[in-house]
Tab-separated table of C-alpha atoms in Angstrom:
chain	number	residue	atom	x	y	z
A	1	ALA	CA	-68.946	41.752	162.209
A	2	SER	CA	-64.995	41.508	160.864
A	3	THR	CA	-65.485	37.943	162.292
A	4	SER	CA	-68.398	36.736	160.833
A	5	GLY	CA	-67.688	38.752	157.718
A	6	ALA	CA	-70.836	40.502	157.851
A	7	LEU	CA	-72.019	44.189	156.234
A	8	ILE	CA	-72.991	46.686	158.141
A	9	VAL	CA	-75.969	48.707	156.924
A	10	ALA	CA	-76.427	52.238	158.073
A	11	PHE	CA	-80.325	53.947	157.056
A	12	ARG	CA	-80.644	57.484	157.695
A	13	VAL	CA	-77.427	57.959	159.932
A	14	GLY	CA	-74.014	59.158	159.455
A	15	VAL	CA	-71.030	56.976	159.796
A	16	ALA	CA	-67.977	58.247	162.374
A	17	SER	CA	-64.693	58.938	160.901
A	18	ARG	CA	-63.292	56.458	163.244
A	19	ALA	CA	-65.951	53.619	162.568
A	20	ARG	CA	-65.179	54.292	159.037
A	21	GLN	CA	-61.712	54.019	159.344
A	22	ALA	CA	-62.244	50.533	161.726
A	23	ALA	CA	-64.269	49.263	158.990
A	24	ASP	CA	-62.001	49.870	156.252
A	25	ARG	CA	-58.798	48.291	158.158
A	26	GLU	CA	-60.951	45.374	158.556
A	27	GLY	CA	-62.068	45.118	155.193
A	28	ILE	CA	-65.953	45.747	156.129
A	29	ASP	CA	-68.720	47.026	154.038
A	30	ILE	CA	-70.711	49.740	155.179
A	31	LYS	CA	-73.802	50.364	152.893
A	32	ASN	CA	-75.785	53.929	153.556
A	33	TYR	CA	-79.605	54.198	152.763
A	34	GLN	CA	-82.179	56.927	152.549
A	35	VAL	CA	-84.543	54.970	151.478
A	36	ILE	CA	-86.044	51.756	152.914
A	37	TYR	CA	-87.025	49.881	149.454
A	38	GLU	CA	-83.079	50.248	148.449
A	39	VAL	CA	-82.111	48.742	151.812
A	40	LEU	CA	-84.984	45.684	150.842
A	41	ASP	CA	-83.699	45.379	147.374
A	42	ASP	CA	-79.515	45.747	148.487
A	43	VAL	CA	-80.502	42.366	150.976
A	44	ARG	CA	-82.968	40.271	148.875
A	45	ALA	CA	-80.359	40.536	146.103
A	46	LEU	CA	-77.501	39.500	148.479
A	47	MET	CA	-79.820	36.717	150.273
A	48	GLU	CA	-80.742	35.581	146.685
A	49	GLY	CA	-76.968	35.680	145.379
A	50	ARG	CA	-76.222	33.229	148.408
A	51	LEU	CA	-78.873	30.678	146.938
A	52	SER	CA	-77.019	27.595	145.198
A	53	PRO	CA	-78.434	27.269	141.901
A	54	GLU	CA	-80.962	24.387	140.891
A	55	PHE	CA	-80.335	22.258	137.854
A	56	THR	CA	-83.122	21.015	135.601
A	57	GLU	CA	-83.028	18.264	133.052
A	58	GLU	CA	-83.870	18.278	129.214
A	59	ILE	CA	-84.071	15.580	127.704
A	60	GLN	CA	-82.831	16.261	123.968
A	61	GLY	CA	-83.424	12.680	122.119
A	62	HIS	CA	-83.097	8.820	122.220
A	63	ALA	CA	-81.465	6.279	119.608
A	64	GLU	CA	-82.205	2.733	119.502
A	65	ILE	CA	-78.509	0.501	119.065
A	66	LYS	CA	-79.331	-1.259	115.641
A	67	ARG	CA	-76.094	-2.745	115.611
A	68	VAL	CA	-72.564	-3.200	117.442
A	69	PHE	CA	-69.897	-2.716	115.369
A	70	LYS	CA	-66.625	-3.799	116.434
A	71	SER	CA	-63.237	-1.541	115.669
A	72	SER	CA	-59.532	-2.789	116.666
A	73	LYS	CA	-58.769	1.201	117.013
A	74	PHE	CA	-61.542	3.011	118.577
A	75	GLY	CA	-63.929	-0.397	120.370
A	76	ASN	CA	-67.148	-0.807	120.066
A	77	ILE	CA	-69.073	1.281	117.383
A	78	ALA	CA	-72.850	1.550	118.019
A	79	GLY	CA	-74.995	1.825	114.586
A	80	CYS	CA	-78.055	3.438	116.033
A	81	MET	CA	-81.612	4.817	114.533
A	82	VAL	CA	-82.821	7.690	115.901
A	83	LEU	CA	-86.287	7.497	117.474
A	84	ASP	CA	-87.160	10.702	118.673
A	85	GLY	CA	-85.405	14.710	119.052
A	86	LYS	CA	-82.024	14.910	118.185
A	87	ILE	CA	-78.437	13.295	119.013
A	88	ASN	CA	-75.480	16.381	119.530
A	89	ARG	CA	-72.140	15.169	120.256
A	90	ASN	CA	-72.156	17.956	122.857
A	91	HIS	CA	-75.108	16.527	125.267
A	92	LYS	CA	-74.687	14.182	128.011
A	93	THR	CA	-75.792	10.618	127.144
A	94	ARG	CA	-77.225	7.807	129.183
A	95	LEU	CA	-77.003	4.173	128.356
A	96	LEU	CA	-80.515	2.545	128.817
A	97	ARG	CA	-80.477	-0.963	129.010
A	98	ASP	CA	-84.238	-2.689	130.140
A	99	ASP	CA	-85.376	0.920	131.599
A	100	GLN	CA	-82.501	0.761	133.453
A	101	VAL	CA	-79.362	3.584	133.227
A	102	ILE	CA	-76.513	1.656	132.836
A	103	TRP	CA	-73.733	4.566	132.036
A	104	THR	CA	-73.650	8.223	131.973
A	105	GLY	CA	-70.996	10.126	130.283
A	106	GLY	CA	-70.229	12.155	126.914
A	107	LEU	CA	-69.999	10.885	122.988
A	108	ALA	CA	-66.930	10.567	121.490
A	109	SER	CA	-68.014	10.881	118.209
A	110	VAL	CA	-70.923	11.340	116.047
A	111	ARG	CA	-71.126	9.894	112.231
A	112	ARG	CA	-73.686	10.225	109.702
A	113	GLU	CA	-72.513	7.519	107.349
A	114	LYS	CA	-68.640	8.407	106.780
A	115	ASP	CA	-69.099	12.136	107.943
A	116	GLU	CA	-68.385	13.507	111.815
A	117	VAL	CA	-71.544	15.342	112.288
A	118	LYS	CA	-72.594	17.435	115.117
A	119	ASP	CA	-75.908	16.118	115.370
A	120	VAL	CA	-78.627	13.731	113.886
A	121	ARG	CA	-82.188	14.132	114.272
A	122	GLU	CA	-85.196	12.096	114.367
A	123	GLY	CA	-85.452	9.393	111.593
A	124	PHE	CA	-82.310	8.866	110.543
A	125	GLU	CA	-79.399	6.433	111.139
A	126	CYS	CA	-76.461	7.350	112.715
A	127	GLY	CA	-72.533	5.547	114.213
A	128	LEU	CA	-72.162	6.708	117.970
A	129	LEU	CA	-69.103	5.936	119.821
A	130	LEU	CA	-69.417	6.197	123.416
A	131	LYS	CA	-66.650	8.122	125.479
A	132	ASN	CA	-64.461	5.720	127.532
A	133	TYR	CA	-67.354	2.949	127.328
A	134	ASN	CA	-67.651	-0.120	125.059
A	135	ASP	CA	-70.269	-2.655	127.024
A	136	ILE	CA	-73.021	-1.384	124.573
A	137	GLN	CA	-75.741	-4.435	123.128
A	138	GLU	CA	-78.187	-4.180	120.251
A	139	GLY	CA	-81.160	-3.133	121.978
A	140	ASP	CA	-79.983	-0.794	124.183
A	141	VAL	CA	-81.245	2.652	124.093
A	142	LEU	CA	-79.250	5.799	124.281
A	143	GLU	CA	-80.491	8.988	125.734
A	144	THR	CA	-79.122	12.702	125.385
A	145	TYR	CA	-80.050	15.280	127.347
A	146	VAL	CA	-78.337	18.846	128.466
A	147	ILE	CA	-78.569	20.158	131.906
A	148	HIS	CA	-79.834	23.713	132.507
A	149	GLU	CA	-78.767	26.092	135.819
A	150	VAL	CA	-81.356	28.092	136.713
A	151	LYS	CA	-80.792	30.691	139.393
A	152	ARG	CA	-82.934	30.379	142.280
A	153	THR	CA	-84.798	33.279	144.066
A	154	LEU	CA	-86.743	33.928	147.430
A	155	GLY	CA	-89.928	34.410	145.974
A	156	SER	CA	-92.541	37.533	145.990
A	157	THR	CA	-93.200	39.126	149.368
């Protein structure tokens, strides 16, 4: 158990004091159980804890670049119309040109008229500044999305 980092499961038995001392010295956990379903529940929880999480992507909105404004201070600013959903400055963003992903990153700024805003909803115009990217063109589409982490389970038996 000490070489593999294993857990010792004791079911309806006692643990000798010398075995307990050796386990403590080696940093090994010994779990005592009297009921079988408790063993099964704990082993399932341990196994599920070792599974890597699954990531799912949820599209939040699309905006089409109607006009590109050049700024010596900020770079190229995308004058956009939100086509569907909403554009939020904290969402991850993809730049699509001819249905091909050109760039993936984040938004540096979202502006509605002259005000910095958190998000812009469908049907409204806005100005978007992409983080560390300036190669934008009229007709490009910006797609925003969030990634959700889903804990994986072993399933029911």
